[in-house]
């Protein structure tokens, strides 16, 4: 990495230096202002009065974020790896809606996804403990994905069976005109949402609904228990906000000289 790239990397990716901290604070202010502009533009009374100003502001922020995204790619050793990272994807999605609006009117409202970039606040204010917790959550989700997949498959099979059963028991006369409608009712009931647009009228149907409601509580208990157990096992130990210039991993031991993911020099 060339010296100017290293300096640029320290400003853009590091929150430990005054320049890096200032850059991130200004960036967060710009993100908040850009999201506010998109939100205000959706208010008809405000848009009628300040449409031109809001559009100019929105495109100005888009240009700034585009330049920033390009600079981020320039100052890392592996641009493609950064582009595929979580923040890399979010940074790209933050600028795409405005350009997409040139082809699809109104799609610029999707620019509110820029709000995800506010997650960088944890780096800016050196809340390294929260970075560690976020890392632990991600690792817990990764470690439990097989169990969650099995659980969700079981749920999908259950709602399909229950949906078919309700179609058989209640029939079209009570709104269960086909099995897909029955599956829709089963999902709504099992997740305890209960829209009420489809309700069983017969005794057996109400019994099945009661079983589904009780069974629905496991949707909250089981995944939470699985993920919590994995988080407890693989608790993260990172305690700073430094970003690796090679693989872009954020969070390392304060005394670490090399990244624990790619073994690159920090």
mmCIF file of N, CA and C in Angstrom, residues 135-254:
data_model
loop_
_atom_site.group_PDB
_atom_site.id
_atom_site.type_symbol
_atom_site.label_atom_id
_atom_site.label_comp_id
_atom_site.label_asym_id
_atom_site.label_seq_id
_atom_site.Cartn_x
_atom_site.Cartn_y
_atom_site.Cartn_z
ATOM 1 N N UNK A 135 -20.148 -8.430 16.783
ATOM 2 C CA UNK A 135 -19.388 -9.545 16.217
ATOM 3 C C UNK A 135 -19.876 -10.866 16.793
ATOM 4 N N UNK A 136 -20.176 -10.877 18.092
ATOM 5 C CA UNK A 136 -20.662 -12.098 18.730
ATOM 6 C C UNK A 136 -22.020 -12.497 18.170
ATOM 7 N N UNK A 137 -22.874 -11.505 17.901
ATOM 8 C CA UNK A 137 -24.188 -11.787 17.336
ATOM 9 C C UNK A 137 -24.073 -12.394 15.940
ATOM 10 N N UNK A 138 -23.200 -11.810 15.129
ATOM 11 C CA UNK A 138 -22.992 -12.325 13.766
ATOM 12 C C UNK A 138 -22.463 -13.753 13.807
ATOM 13 N N UNK A 139 -21.470 -13.982 14.660
ATOM 14 C CA UNK A 139 -20.895 -15.322 14.769
ATOM 15 C C UNK A 139 -21.922 -16.315 15.292
ATOM 16 N N UNK A 140 -22.772 -15.856 16.230
ATOM 17 C CA UNK A 140 -23.821 -16.719 16.752
ATOM 18 C C UNK A 140 -24.825 -17.106 15.681
ATOM 19 N N UNK A 141 -25.184 -16.150 14.829
ATOM 20 C CA UNK A 141 -26.113 -16.436 13.733
ATOM 21 C C UNK A 141 -25.502 -17.417 12.744
ATOM 22 N N UNK A 142 -24.209 -17.218 12.441
ATOM 23 C CA UNK A 142 -23.537 -18.127 11.510
ATOM 24 C C UNK A 142 -23.477 -19.546 12.079
ATOM 25 N N UNK A 143 -23.135 -19.647 13.363
ATOM 26 C CA UNK A 143 -22.971 -20.957 13.977
ATOM 27 C C UNK A 143 -24.301 -21.699 14.104
ATOM 28 N N UNK A 144 -25.393 -20.948 14.216
ATOM 29 C CA UNK A 144 -26.699 -21.587 14.433
ATOM 30 C C UNK A 144 -27.521 -21.708 13.163
ATOM 31 N N UNK A 145 -26.942 -21.369 11.997
ATOM 32 C CA UNK A 145 -27.748 -21.367 10.776
ATOM 33 C C UNK A 145 -28.278 -22.756 10.412
ATOM 34 N N UNK A 146 -27.508 -23.819 10.704
ATOM 35 C CA UNK A 146 -27.986 -25.170 10.396
ATOM 36 C C UNK A 146 -29.201 -25.529 11.248
ATOM 37 N N UNK A 147 -29.123 -25.186 12.544
ATOM 38 C CA UNK A 147 -30.242 -25.482 13.439
ATOM 39 C C UNK A 147 -31.463 -24.644 13.077
ATOM 40 N N UNK A 148 -31.221 -23.382 12.736
ATOM 41 C CA UNK A 148 -32.330 -22.508 12.362
ATOM 42 C C UNK A 148 -32.983 -22.996 11.069
ATOM 43 N N UNK A 149 -32.161 -23.483 10.138
ATOM 44 C CA UNK A 149 -32.702 -24.010 8.882
ATOM 45 C C UNK A 149 -33.612 -25.199 9.132
ATOM 46 N N UNK A 150 -33.163 -26.104 10.012
ATOM 47 C CA UNK A 150 -33.991 -27.263 10.365
ATOM 48 C C UNK A 150 -35.290 -26.804 11.027
ATOM 49 N N UNK A 151 -35.183 -25.825 11.913
ATOM 50 C CA UNK A 151 -36.361 -25.313 12.611
ATOM 51 C C UNK A 151 -37.357 -24.688 11.636
ATOM 52 N N UNK A 152 -36.866 -23.847 10.731
ATOM 53 C CA UNK A 152 -37.746 -23.186 9.773
ATOM 54 C C UNK A 152 -38.372 -24.192 8.810
ATOM 55 N N UNK A 153 -37.609 -25.214 8.441
ATOM 56 C CA UNK A 153 -38.166 -26.257 7.574
ATOM 57 C C UNK A 153 -39.313 -26.975 8.268
ATOM 58 N N UNK A 154 -39.127 -27.253 9.553
ATOM 59 C CA UNK A 154 -40.188 -27.892 10.334
ATOM 60 C C UNK A 154 -41.418 -27.002 10.404
ATOM 61 N N UNK A 155 -41.195 -25.708 10.594
ATOM 62 C CA UNK A 155 -42.319 -24.767 10.657
ATOM 63 C C UNK A 155 -43.059 -24.724 9.326
ATOM 64 N N UNK A 156 -42.329 -24.669 8.219
ATOM 65 C CA UNK A 156 -42.972 -24.620 6.902
ATOM 66 C C UNK A 156 -43.784 -25.880 6.628
ATOM 67 N N UNK A 157 -43.246 -27.019 7.012
ATOM 68 C CA UNK A 157 -43.993 -28.266 6.840
ATOM 69 C C UNK A 157 -45.255 -28.247 7.697
ATOM 70 N N UNK A 158 -45.125 -27.735 8.934
ATOM 71 C CA UNK A 158 -46.272 -27.686 9.854
ATOM 72 C C UNK A 158 -47.389 -26.801 9.325
ATOM 73 N N UNK A 159 -47.048 -25.596 8.844
ATOM 74 C CA UNK A 159 -48.090 -24.686 8.363
ATOM 75 C C UNK A 159 -48.734 -25.223 7.086
ATOM 76 N N UNK A 160 -47.975 -25.969 6.298
ATOM 77 C CA UNK A 160 -48.554 -26.570 5.088
ATOM 78 C C UNK A 160 -49.581 -27.636 5.460
ATOM 79 N N UNK A 161 -49.216 -28.477 6.427
ATOM 80 C CA UNK A 161 -50.144 -29.519 6.879
ATOM 81 C C UNK A 161 -51.374 -28.902 7.530
ATOM 82 N N UNK A 162 -51.159 -27.932 8.416
ATOM 83 C CA UNK A 162 -52.282 -27.287 9.094
ATOM 84 C C UNK A 162 -53.170 -26.526 8.114
ATOM 85 N N UNK A 163 -52.540 -25.894 7.114
ATOM 86 C CA UNK A 163 -53.320 -25.175 6.111
ATOM 87 C C UNK A 163 -54.212 -26.103 5.321
ATOM 88 N N UNK A 164 -53.677 -27.258 4.937
ATOM 89 C CA UNK A 164 -54.474 -28.245 4.213
ATOM 90 C C UNK A 164 -55.583 -28.806 5.092
ATOM 91 N N UNK A 165 -55.270 -29.011 6.369
ATOM 92 C CA UNK A 165 -56.268 -29.532 7.303
ATOM 93 C C UNK A 165 -57.406 -28.539 7.511
ATOM 94 N N UNK A 166 -57.079 -27.252 7.625
ATOM 95 C CA UNK A 166 -58.118 -26.235 7.802
ATOM 96 C C UNK A 166 -58.965 -26.083 6.543
ATOM 97 N N UNK A 167 -58.360 -26.247 5.391
ATOM 98 C CA UNK A 167 -59.136 -26.218 4.146
ATOM 99 C C UNK A 167 -60.136 -27.356 4.116
ATOM 100 N N UNK A 168 -59.729 -28.514 4.629
ATOM 101 C CA UNK A 168 -60.606 -29.677 4.672
ATOM 102 C C UNK A 168 -61.714 -29.500 5.709
ATOM 103 N N UNK A 169 -61.363 -28.983 6.896
ATOM 104 C CA UNK A 169 -62.325 -28.856 7.992
ATOM 105 C C UNK A 169 -63.296 -27.697 7.783
ATOM 106 N N UNK A 170 -62.773 -26.521 7.429
ATOM 107 C CA UNK A 170 -63.605 -25.317 7.317
ATOM 108 C C UNK A 170 -64.267 -25.189 5.933
ATOM 109 N N UNK A 171 -63.502 -25.433 4.907
ATOM 110 C CA UNK A 171 -64.057 -25.371 3.564
ATOM 111 C C UNK A 171 -64.206 -23.963 3.020
ATOM 112 N N UNK A 172 -64.553 -23.837 1.742
ATOM 113 C CA UNK A 172 -64.690 -22.526 1.091
ATOM 114 C C UNK A 172 -65.750 -21.633 1.705
ATOM 115 N N UNK A 173 -66.788 -22.245 2.275
ATOM 116 C CA UNK A 173 -67.870 -21.440 2.845
ATOM 117 C C UNK A 173 -67.418 -20.571 4.013
ATOM 118 N N UNK A 174 -66.324 -20.909 4.660
ATOM 119 C CA UNK A 174 -65.784 -20.118 5.767
ATOM 120 C C UNK A 174 -64.531 -19.334 5.378
ATOM 121 N N UNK A 175 -64.283 -19.202 4.073
ATOM 122 C CA UNK A 175 -63.162 -18.397 3.605
ATOM 123 C C UNK A 175 -61.927 -19.177 3.237
ATOM 124 N N UNK A 176 -61.868 -20.460 3.596
ATOM 125 C CA UNK A 176 -60.702 -21.290 3.275
ATOM 126 C C UNK A 176 -60.930 -21.927 1.904
ATOM 127 N N UNK A 177 -60.825 -21.084 0.870
ATOM 128 C CA UNK A 177 -61.206 -21.500 -0.482
ATOM 129 C C UNK A 177 -60.222 -22.487 -1.100
ATOM 130 N N UNK A 178 -58.978 -22.472 -0.629
ATOM 131 C CA UNK A 178 -57.980 -23.410 -1.140
ATOM 132 C C UNK A 178 -56.881 -23.585 -0.098
ATOM 133 N N UNK A 179 -55.956 -24.482 -0.384
ATOM 134 C CA UNK A 179 -54.878 -24.765 0.565
ATOM 135 C C UNK A 179 -53.960 -23.562 0.770
ATOM 136 N N UNK A 180 -53.586 -22.790 -0.285
ATOM 137 C CA UNK A 180 -52.759 -21.607 -0.041
ATOM 138 C C UNK A 180 -53.392 -20.633 0.947
ATOM 139 N N UNK A 181 -54.730 -20.449 0.888
ATOM 140 C CA UNK A 181 -55.400 -19.596 1.875
ATOM 141 C C UNK A 181 -55.271 -20.200 3.272
ATOM 142 N N UNK A 182 -55.349 -21.527 3.349
ATOM 143 C CA UNK A 182 -55.189 -22.188 4.636
ATOM 144 C C UNK A 182 -53.774 -22.021 5.178
ATOM 145 N N UNK A 183 -52.770 -22.105 4.295
ATOM 146 C CA UNK A 183 -51.380 -21.903 4.716
ATOM 147 C C UNK A 183 -51.179 -20.475 5.203
ATOM 148 N N UNK A 184 -51.753 -19.512 4.482
ATOM 149 C CA UNK A 184 -51.669 -18.107 4.898
ATOM 150 C C UNK A 184 -52.241 -17.947 6.305
ATOM 151 N N UNK A 185 -53.420 -18.547 6.553
ATOM 152 C CA UNK A 185 -54.032 -18.451 7.884
ATOM 153 C C UNK A 185 -53.118 -19.091 8.934
ATOM 154 N N UNK A 186 -52.525 -20.238 8.597
ATOM 155 C CA UNK A 186 -51.671 -20.943 9.553
ATOM 156 C C UNK A 186 -50.449 -20.107 9.922
ATOM 157 N N UNK A 187 -49.847 -19.443 8.932
ATOM 158 C CA UNK A 187 -48.674 -18.599 9.205
ATOM 159 C C UNK A 187 -49.066 -17.423 10.085
ATOM 160 N N UNK A 188 -50.176 -16.770 9.758
ATOM 161 C CA UNK A 188 -50.634 -15.620 10.540
ATOM 162 C C UNK A 188 -50.959 -16.028 11.969
ATOM 163 N N UNK A 189 -51.580 -17.194 12.130
ATOM 164 C CA UNK A 189 -51.954 -17.665 13.470
ATOM 165 C C UNK A 189 -50.736 -18.119 14.264
ATOM 166 N N UNK A 190 -49.839 -18.869 13.614
ATOM 167 C CA UNK A 190 -48.668 -19.387 14.319
ATOM 168 C C UNK A 190 -47.740 -18.266 14.772
ATOM 169 N N UNK A 191 -47.659 -17.205 14.006
ATOM 170 C CA UNK A 191 -46.801 -16.085 14.385
ATOM 171 C C UNK A 191 -47.503 -15.127 15.340
ATOM 172 N N UNK A 192 -48.681 -15.489 15.794
ATOM 173 C CA UNK A 192 -49.490 -14.724 16.763
ATOM 174 C C UNK A 192 -49.810 -13.311 16.272
ATOM 175 N N UNK A 193 -49.828 -13.118 14.934
ATOM 176 C CA UNK A 193 -50.211 -11.815 14.389
ATOM 177 C C UNK A 193 -51.724 -11.649 14.436
ATOM 178 N N UNK A 194 -52.446 -12.646 13.931
ATOM 179 C CA UNK A 194 -53.894 -12.658 14.018
ATOM 180 C C UNK A 194 -54.600 -11.500 13.333
ATOM 181 N N UNK A 195 -54.506 -11.430 12.010
ATOM 182 C CA UNK A 195 -55.174 -10.350 11.282
ATOM 183 C C UNK A 195 -56.698 -10.421 11.413
ATOM 184 N N UNK A 196 -57.236 -11.625 11.537
ATOM 185 C CA UNK A 196 -58.678 -11.752 11.702
ATOM 186 C C UNK A 196 -59.456 -11.781 10.407
ATOM 187 N N UNK A 197 -58.773 -11.722 9.258
ATOM 188 C CA UNK A 197 -59.504 -11.774 7.981
ATOM 189 C C UNK A 197 -59.980 -13.175 7.658
ATOM 190 N N UNK A 198 -59.342 -14.191 8.250
ATOM 191 C CA UNK A 198 -59.787 -15.578 8.137
ATOM 192 C C UNK A 198 -59.900 -16.154 9.536
ATOM 193 N N UNK A 199 -61.083 -16.638 9.898
ATOM 194 C CA UNK A 199 -61.282 -17.212 11.234
ATOM 195 C C UNK A 199 -62.089 -18.496 11.124
ATOM 196 N N UNK A 200 -61.716 -19.522 11.869
ATOM 197 C CA UNK A 200 -62.478 -20.770 11.844
ATOM 198 C C UNK A 200 -63.841 -20.600 12.508
ATOM 199 N N UNK A 201 -64.834 -21.277 11.972
ATOM 200 C CA UNK A 201 -66.196 -21.177 12.491
ATOM 201 C C UNK A 201 -66.678 -22.466 13.147
ATOM 202 N N UNK A 202 -66.069 -23.577 12.781
ATOM 203 C CA UNK A 202 -66.504 -24.860 13.318
ATOM 204 C C UNK A 202 -65.730 -25.211 14.584
ATOM 205 N N UNK A 203 -66.269 -26.159 15.352
ATOM 206 C CA UNK A 203 -65.593 -26.603 16.561
ATOM 207 C C UNK A 203 -64.223 -27.186 16.304
ATOM 208 N N UNK A 204 -64.087 -28.137 15.382
ATOM 209 C CA UNK A 204 -62.760 -28.687 15.077
ATOM 210 C C UNK A 204 -61.784 -27.620 14.590
ATOM 211 N N UNK A 205 -62.287 -26.675 13.795
ATOM 212 C CA UNK A 205 -61.425 -25.602 13.294
ATOM 213 C C UNK A 205 -60.896 -24.735 14.421
ATOM 214 N N UNK A 206 -61.759 -24.436 15.396
ATOM 215 C CA UNK A 206 -61.328 -23.628 16.537
ATOM 216 C C UNK A 206 -60.323 -24.389 17.407
ATOM 217 N N UNK A 207 -60.505 -25.707 17.488
ATOM 218 C CA UNK A 207 -59.544 -26.514 18.247
ATOM 219 C C UNK A 207 -58.170 -26.472 17.576
ATOM 220 N N UNK A 208 -58.158 -26.637 16.258
ATOM 221 C CA UNK A 208 -56.901 -26.579 15.518
ATOM 222 C C UNK A 208 -56.254 -25.208 15.690
ATOM 223 N N UNK A 209 -57.085 -24.155 15.651
ATOM 224 C CA UNK A 209 -56.554 -22.804 15.822
ATOM 225 C C UNK A 209 -55.927 -22.631 17.196
ATOM 226 N N UNK A 210 -56.534 -23.211 18.217
ATOM 227 C CA UNK A 210 -55.993 -23.113 19.573
ATOM 228 C C UNK A 210 -54.629 -23.787 19.661
ATOM 229 N N UNK A 211 -54.513 -24.963 19.030
ATOM 230 C CA UNK A 211 -53.241 -25.673 19.026
ATOM 231 C C UNK A 211 -52.179 -24.834 18.312
ATOM 232 N N UNK A 212 -52.572 -24.222 17.199
ATOM 233 C CA UNK A 212 -51.635 -23.398 16.436
ATOM 234 C C UNK A 212 -51.159 -22.200 17.242
ATOM 235 N N UNK A 213 -52.063 -21.578 17.994
ATOM 236 C CA UNK A 213 -51.687 -20.415 18.800
ATOM 237 C C UNK A 213 -50.685 -20.789 19.884
ATOM 238 N N UNK A 214 -50.928 -21.911 20.548
ATOM 239 C CA UNK A 214 -50.002 -22.356 21.591
ATOM 240 C C UNK A 214 -48.651 -22.727 20.966
ATOM 241 N N UNK A 215 -48.712 -23.439 19.848
ATOM 242 C CA UNK A 215 -47.490 -23.846 19.158
ATOM 243 C C UNK A 215 -46.713 -22.635 18.655
ATOM 244 N N UNK A 216 -47.420 -21.549 18.371
ATOM 245 C CA UNK A 216 -46.791 -20.345 17.847
ATOM 246 C C UNK A 216 -45.784 -19.717 18.789
ATOM 247 N N UNK A 217 -45.978 -19.908 20.097
ATOM 248 C CA UNK A 217 -45.037 -19.318 21.055
ATOM 249 C C UNK A 217 -43.633 -19.900 20.894
ATOM 250 N N UNK A 218 -43.536 -21.121 20.370
ATOM 251 C CA UNK A 218 -42.212 -21.723 20.174
ATOM 252 C C UNK A 218 -41.420 -21.002 19.096
ATOM 253 N N UNK A 219 -42.114 -20.257 18.238
ATOM 254 C CA UNK A 219 -41.404 -19.486 17.218
ATOM 255 C C UNK A 219 -40.484 -18.445 17.850
ATOM 256 N N UNK A 220 -40.875 -17.975 19.024
ATOM 257 C CA UNK A 220 -40.056 -16.989 19.720
ATOM 258 C C UNK A 220 -39.022 -17.680 20.610
ATOM 259 N N UNK A 221 -39.433 -18.729 21.277
ATOM 260 C CA UNK A 221 -38.576 -19.376 22.267
ATOM 261 C C UNK A 221 -37.429 -20.144 21.624
ATOM 262 N N UNK A 222 -37.730 -20.969 20.627
ATOM 263 C CA UNK A 222 -36.721 -21.867 20.074
ATOM 264 C C UNK A 222 -35.565 -21.122 19.383
ATOM 265 N N UNK A 223 -35.836 -20.230 18.400
ATOM 266 C CA UNK A 223 -34.704 -19.550 17.757
ATOM 267 C C UNK A 223 -33.888 -18.718 18.729
ATOM 268 N N UNK A 224 -34.576 -18.068 19.660
ATOM 269 C CA UNK A 224 -33.860 -17.252 20.642
ATOM 270 C C UNK A 224 -32.909 -18.099 21.474
ATOM 271 N N UNK A 225 -33.382 -19.271 21.900
ATOM 272 C CA UNK A 225 -32.538 -20.155 22.691
ATOM 273 C C UNK A 225 -31.343 -20.670 21.910
ATOM 274 N N UNK A 226 -31.578 -21.007 20.632
ATOM 275 C CA UNK A 226 -30.490 -21.531 19.793
ATOM 276 C C UNK A 226 -29.403 -20.479 19.605
ATOM 277 N N UNK A 227 -29.814 -19.274 19.219
ATOM 278 C CA UNK A 227 -28.848 -18.215 18.956
ATOM 279 C C UNK A 227 -28.132 -17.794 20.233
ATOM 280 N N UNK A 228 -28.881 -17.689 21.337
ATOM 281 C CA UNK A 228 -28.272 -17.297 22.610
ATOM 282 C C UNK A 228 -27.209 -18.289 23.042
ATOM 283 N N UNK A 229 -27.478 -19.579 22.843
ATOM 284 C CA UNK A 229 -26.503 -20.608 23.226
ATOM 285 C C UNK A 229 -25.236 -20.484 22.400
ATOM 286 N N UNK A 230 -25.392 -20.227 21.094
ATOM 287 C CA UNK A 230 -24.212 -20.096 20.225
ATOM 288 C C UNK A 230 -23.407 -18.848 20.570
ATOM 289 N N UNK A 231 -24.092 -17.773 20.944
ATOM 290 C CA UNK A 231 -23.395 -16.542 21.327
ATOM 291 C C UNK A 231 -22.591 -16.769 22.604
ATOM 292 N N UNK A 232 -23.185 -17.503 23.545
ATOM 293 C CA UNK A 232 -22.496 -17.769 24.806
ATOM 294 C C UNK A 232 -21.241 -18.611 24.584
ATOM 295 N N UNK A 233 -21.312 -19.536 23.621
ATOM 296 C CA UNK A 233 -20.164 -20.403 23.345
ATOM 297 C C UNK A 233 -19.051 -19.640 22.640
ATOM 298 N N UNK A 234 -19.433 -18.818 21.664
ATOM 299 C CA UNK A 234 -18.417 -18.129 20.869
ATOM 300 C C UNK A 234 -18.322 -16.651 21.145
ATOM 301 N N UNK A 235 -18.301 -16.279 22.403
ATOM 302 C CA UNK A 235 -18.253 -14.861 22.790
ATOM 303 C C UNK A 235 -17.041 -14.161 22.193
ATOM 304 N N UNK A 236 -17.278 -13.031 21.557
ATOM 305 C CA UNK A 236 -16.182 -12.293 20.913
ATOM 306 C C UNK A 236 -15.291 -11.638 21.965
ATOM 307 N N UNK A 237 -13.987 -11.541 21.610
ATOM 308 C CA UNK A 237 -13.035 -10.927 22.522
ATOM 309 C C UNK A 237 -12.417 -9.656 21.960
ATOM 310 N N UNK A 238 -12.897 -9.181 20.785
ATOM 311 C CA UNK A 238 -12.327 -7.970 20.216
ATOM 312 C C UNK A 238 -12.683 -6.753 21.074
ATOM 313 N N UNK A 239 -11.740 -5.831 21.173
ATOM 314 C CA UNK A 239 -12.004 -4.694 22.056
ATOM 315 C C UNK A 239 -11.446 -3.380 21.537
ATOM 316 N N UNK A 240 -11.302 -3.233 20.212
ATOM 317 C CA UNK A 240 -10.997 -1.910 19.685
ATOM 318 C C UNK A 240 -11.733 -1.699 18.368
ATOM 319 N N UNK A 241 -11.518 -0.551 17.742
ATOM 320 C CA UNK A 241 -12.288 -0.218 16.547
ATOM 321 C C UNK A 241 -11.452 -0.232 15.279
ATOM 322 N N UNK A 242 -10.237 -0.760 15.341
ATOM 323 C CA UNK A 242 -9.340 -0.705 14.189
ATOM 324 C C UNK A 242 -9.826 -1.622 13.070
ATOM 325 N N UNK A 243 -9.774 -1.100 11.836
ATOM 326 C CA UNK A 243 -10.171 -1.876 10.661
ATOM 327 C C UNK A 243 -8.927 -2.385 9.946
ATOM 328 N N UNK A 244 -8.906 -3.665 9.620
ATOM 329 C CA UNK A 244 -7.773 -4.248 8.905
ATOM 330 C C UNK A 244 -7.761 -3.711 7.472
ATOM 331 N N UNK A 245 -6.629 -3.185 6.997
ATOM 332 C CA UNK A 245 -6.568 -2.645 5.633
ATOM 333 C C UNK A 245 -6.569 -3.731 4.562
ATOM 334 N N UNK A 246 -6.425 -4.999 4.980
ATOM 335 C CA UNK A 246 -6.350 -6.091 4.015
ATOM 336 C C UNK A 246 -7.703 -6.774 3.811
ATOM 337 N N UNK A 247 -8.367 -7.160 4.898
ATOM 338 C CA UNK A 247 -9.646 -7.876 4.773
ATOM 339 C C UNK A 247 -10.830 -7.083 5.296
ATOM 340 N N UNK A 248 -10.580 -5.897 5.850
ATOM 341 C CA UNK A 248 -11.605 -4.964 6.317
ATOM 342 C C UNK A 248 -12.322 -5.419 7.587
ATOM 343 N N UNK A 249 -11.788 -6.413 8.274
ATOM 344 C CA UNK A 249 -12.414 -6.809 9.531
ATOM 345 C C UNK A 249 -12.233 -5.709 10.562
ATOM 346 N N UNK A 250 -13.311 -5.386 11.283
ATOM 347 C CA UNK A 250 -13.264 -4.341 12.301
ATOM 348 C C UNK A 250 -13.253 -4.989 13.678
ATOM 349 N N UNK A 251 -12.349 -4.533 14.545
ATOM 350 C CA UNK A 251 -12.308 -5.038 15.910
ATOM 351 C C UNK A 251 -11.163 -6.009 16.129
ATOM 352 N N UNK A 252 -10.147 -5.586 16.861
ATOM 353 C CA UNK A 252 -9.006 -6.436 17.178
ATOM 354 C C UNK A 252 -8.548 -6.132 18.599
ATOM 355 N N UNK A 253 -7.779 -7.046 19.134
ATOM 356 C CA UNK A 253 -7.184 -6.791 20.438
ATOM 357 C C UNK A 253 -6.277 -5.564 20.340
ATOM 358 N N UNK A 254 -6.309 -4.736 21.359
ATOM 359 C CA UNK A 254 -5.558 -3.473 21.307
ATOM 360 C C UNK A 254 -4.058 -3.678 21.147
#
